Amino acid sequence: MISSKLTLASVLAGALALSACTDPGRFGAQPGDPNQKTKNGALIGAGAGALLGALSKGDGNRGDGALKGALIGGALGAGVGYALDKQEAELRQQMGNDVVITNTGDRLIVTLPQDILFAVDSTAVQPGLLGDLRTLANSLQSYPNSTVQVIGHTDSDGDAAYNQQLSEGRAYAVANVLYGNGVPTGRVQAFGRGESQPIASNLTPAGKAQNRRVEIVILPNA
């Protein structure tokens, strides 16, 4: 008989291995596979479900609990991954080329460059981007089982306190457009990170342009 300690250790190792997996060529997901995120979601969900199932059972039933948890978690994870894949594909078709959409498997990140969203030192959304934000708002209403974070970022030019205030104002401005196009206020959180989370070097104009951005993070509800 396999000991309960070994069973639990195996579940822990499996869950960690699945959640850490980033190679698209493993476990049947090939590069360019449109269902890759769905498969990854199922694997991660199975690992997490197995762990929770094992922990919820007594020593004599941990194996059964792990198996049931894996099945339930895998199904839920696959469902989340499928919905994200579908929403991502639709947004890529509907939104402009300046918008960057990243699917991490557990969330969508829609990145809008501030240089086209706002005039210098302004918190008023440029008219040319209102259409993209309306499209995003419609998508959020079509996929209501998620919460949304609107996060403003700046480069490092100028005073850090001013940059923080500017990033907050711009995040609120984008959130207000979503509210105005039917997204419930209770689904959306808006906040700024100022210059604290750069994604590129602030030593070059190109890097600064990447750092000036608003990210809209779509998080599926558990």
C-alpha positions as CSV (number, residue, x, y, z in Angstrom):
1,M,0.0,0.0,0.0
2,I,1.3,3.4,-0.9
3,S,1.5,5.7,2.1
4,S,-0.6,8.8,2.4
5,K,2.5,10.9,2.8
6,L,3.8,9.6,-0.5
7,T,0.5,10.2,-2.2
8,L,0.3,13.7,-1.0
9,A,3.9,14.4,-1.9
10,S,3.2,13.2,-5.4
11,V,0.1,15.4,-5.7
12,L,2.1,18.4,-4.6
13,A,4.9,17.7,-7.0
14,G,2.4,17.2,-9.9
15,A,0.5,20.4,-9.1
16,L,3.7,22.4,-9.0
17,A,5.0,20.9,-12.2
18,L,1.8,21.6,-14.1
19,S,1.5,25.1,-12.9
20,A,5.1,25.8,-13.8
21,C,4.9,24.4,-17.3
22,T,5.5,27.0,-20.0
23,D,6.8,24.9,-22.9
24,P,4.0,24.9,-25.6
25,G,5.4,21.7,-27.1
26,R,4.7,19.6,-24.0
27,F,1.6,17.6,-23.0
28,G,0.1,17.7,-26.6
29,A,0.0,21.5,-27.0
30,Q,2.0,22.4,-30.1
31,P,3.4,25.9,-31.1
32,G,0.6,27.8,-32.8
33,D,-2.1,25.5,-31.3
34,P,-5.2,27.7,-30.8
35,N,-6.3,25.5,-27.9
36,Q,-3.0,25.7,-26.1
37,K,-4.4,27.9,-23.3
38,T,-7.4,25.6,-22.9
39,K,-5.1,22.6,-22.5
40,N,-2.8,24.4,-20.1
41,G,-5.8,25.5,-18.1
42,A,-7.0,21.9,-17.8
43,L,-3.6,20.7,-16.7
44,I,-3.2,23.4,-14.1
45,G,-6.8,23.0,-12.9
46,A,-6.3,19.2,-12.6
47,G,-3.1,19.7,-10.5
48,A,-4.7,22.3,-8.2
49,G,-7.8,20.2,-7.9
50,A,-5.9,17.1,-7.1
51,L,-4.0,18.9,-4.3
52,L,-7.2,20.4,-2.8
53,G,-8.9,17.0,-3.1
54,A,-6.1,15.3,-1.3
55,L,-5.9,17.9,1.5
56,S,-9.7,17.7,2.1
57,K,-9.6,13.9,2.8
58,G,-8.4,11.9,5.7
59,D,-5.3,9.7,5.3
60,G,-7.2,6.7,4.1
61,N,-9.1,8.6,1.3
62,R,-6.5,11.0,0.0
63,G,-6.0,9.0,-3.2
64,D,-9.7,9.2,-4.0
65,G,-9.9,12.8,-3.1
66,A,-7.0,13.7,-5.3
67,L,-8.5,11.8,-8.3
68,K,-11.9,13.5,-7.9
69,G,-10.3,16.9,-7.3
70,A,-8.2,16.4,-10.5
71,L,-11.3,15.6,-12.6
72,I,-13.3,18.6,-11.3
73,G,-10.3,21.0,-11.4
74,G,-9.4,19.9,-14.9
75,A,-12.9,20.5,-16.2
76,L,-13.1,23.9,-14.6
77,G,-9.6,24.9,-15.8
78,A,-10.4,23.8,-19.4
79,G,-13.6,25.9,-19.3
80,V,-11.7,29.0,-18.2
81,G,-9.1,28.4,-20.8
82,Y,-11.6,27.9,-23.6
83,A,-13.5,31.1,-22.7
84,L,-10.3,33.1,-22.6
85,D,-9.1,31.7,-25.9
86,K,-12.5,32.6,-27.5
87,Q,-12.6,36.1,-26.0
88,E,-9.0,36.7,-27.1
89,A,-9.7,35.7,-30.7
90,E,-12.7,38.0,-30.9
91,L,-10.9,41.0,-29.4
92,R,-8.0,40.5,-31.9
93,Q,-10.4,40.7,-34.8
94,Q,-12.3,43.7,-33.4
95,M,-9.7,46.0,-31.9
96,G,-7.1,48.2,-33.6
97,N,-3.5,47.2,-34.4
98,D,-2.1,49.5,-31.7
99,V,-3.8,47.4,-28.9
100,V,-1.7,44.5,-27.5
101,I,-3.6,41.5,-26.2
102,T,-1.8,38.9,-24.0
103,N,-3.3,35.6,-23.0
104,T,-1.4,34.1,-20.0
105,G,-3.8,31.1,-19.6
106,D,-5.5,32.5,-16.5
107,R,-6.2,36.1,-17.6
108,L,-6.2,38.4,-20.6
109,I,-4.2,41.6,-20.5
110,V,-5.2,44.3,-23.0
111,T,-2.5,46.9,-23.2
112,L,-3.2,50.4,-24.6
113,P,-0.3,52.8,-25.3
114,Q,-0.8,56.0,-23.4
115,D,0.7,58.0,-26.3
116,I,-2.4,57.3,-28.4
117,L,-4.8,57.1,-25.4
118,F,-4.0,60.6,-24.0
119,A,-2.5,63.9,-24.9
120,V,0.6,64.9,-23.0
121,D,-0.2,65.5,-19.3
122,S,-3.9,64.8,-20.0
123,T,-6.4,62.4,-18.4
124,A,-9.0,62.8,-21.2
125,V,-9.2,59.7,-23.4
126,Q,-8.5,60.6,-27.1
127,P,-11.6,60.3,-29.3
128,G,-9.8,57.9,-31.6
129,L,-9.5,55.2,-28.9
130,L,-13.1,55.4,-27.7
131,G,-14.2,52.9,-30.4
132,D,-11.7,50.3,-29.1
133,L,-12.8,50.9,-25.5
134,R,-16.5,50.5,-26.6
135,T,-15.5,47.2,-28.3
136,L,-13.8,46.0,-25.1
137,A,-16.8,47.0,-23.0
138,N,-19.1,45.0,-25.3
139,S,-16.8,42.0,-24.9
140,L,-16.8,42.3,-21.1
141,Q,-20.6,42.3,-21.2
142,S,-20.6,39.2,-23.4
143,Y,-18.3,37.5,-21.0
144,P,-19.7,38.6,-17.6
145,N,-18.0,35.9,-15.5
146,S,-14.8,38.0,-14.8
147,T,-13.5,41.0,-12.9
148,V,-11.4,43.7,-14.5
149,Q,-8.5,45.7,-13.3
150,V,-7.6,49.0,-15.1
151,I,-3.9,49.8,-14.3
152,G,-2.2,53.0,-15.3
153,H,1.6,53.2,-15.8
154,T,4.1,56.0,-16.7
155,D,7.7,56.3,-17.6
156,S,10.2,57.7,-15.1
157,D,10.4,61.3,-16.5
158,G,9.4,64.0,-14.0
159,D,8.4,63.7,-10.4
160,A,7.4,60.3,-9.1
161,A,4.5,61.6,-7.1
162,Y,3.1,63.4,-10.1
163,N,3.5,60.3,-12.2
164,Q,1.6,58.3,-9.7
165,Q,-1.2,60.8,-9.7
166,L,-1.2,60.9,-13.5
167,S,-1.4,57.1,-13.8
168,E,-4.3,57.0,-11.4
169,G,-6.2,59.7,-13.3
170,R,-5.7,57.9,-16.6
171,A,-6.8,54.5,-15.2
172,Y,-10.0,56.1,-13.8
173,A,-10.6,57.8,-17.2
174,V,-10.5,54.4,-19.0
175,A,-12.6,52.8,-16.3
176,N,-15.2,55.6,-16.7
177,V,-15.5,54.8,-20.5
178,L,-16.1,51.2,-19.6
179,Y,-18.8,52.2,-17.1
180,G,-20.4,54.5,-19.6
181,N,-20.7,51.7,-22.1
182,G,-22.5,49.3,-19.8
183,V,-19.9,47.5,-17.7
184,P,-21.1,47.4,-14.0
185,T,-19.0,49.4,-11.7
186,G,-18.7,46.5,-9.3
187,R,-16.7,44.5,-11.8
188,V,-14.0,47.1,-12.3
189,Q,-11.1,48.3,-10.2
190,A,-9.0,51.2,-11.3
191,F,-5.6,52.2,-9.9
192,G,-2.2,53.6,-10.9
193,R,1.3,52.2,-10.5
194,G,3.1,55.4,-11.6
195,E,6.7,54.6,-12.8
196,S,7.1,51.6,-10.4
197,Q,6.5,48.8,-12.9
198,P,8.4,49.4,-16.1
199,I,8.4,46.7,-18.8
200,A,11.3,48.3,-20.7
201,S,14.3,50.5,-20.1
202,N,13.6,54.2,-19.2
203,L,16.9,55.1,-20.8
204,T,15.6,55.2,-24.3
205,P,12.7,56.9,-26.0
206,A,11.4,53.5,-27.3
207,G,11.5,52.0,-23.8
208,K,9.8,55.0,-22.3
209,A,7.0,54.7,-24.9
210,Q,6.4,51.1,-23.8
211,N,6.3,52.0,-20.2
212,R,3.6,54.7,-20.8
213,R,0.6,52.4,-21.0
214,V,-2.8,51.4,-19.5
215,E,-3.3,47.7,-18.9
216,I,-6.8,46.2,-18.7
217,V,-6.6,42.9,-16.9
218,I,-9.5,40.5,-17.3
219,L,-9.6,37.9,-14.5
220,P,-12.0,35.0,-14.8
221,N,-14.0,34.4,-11.6
222,A,-13.3,31.2,-9.8
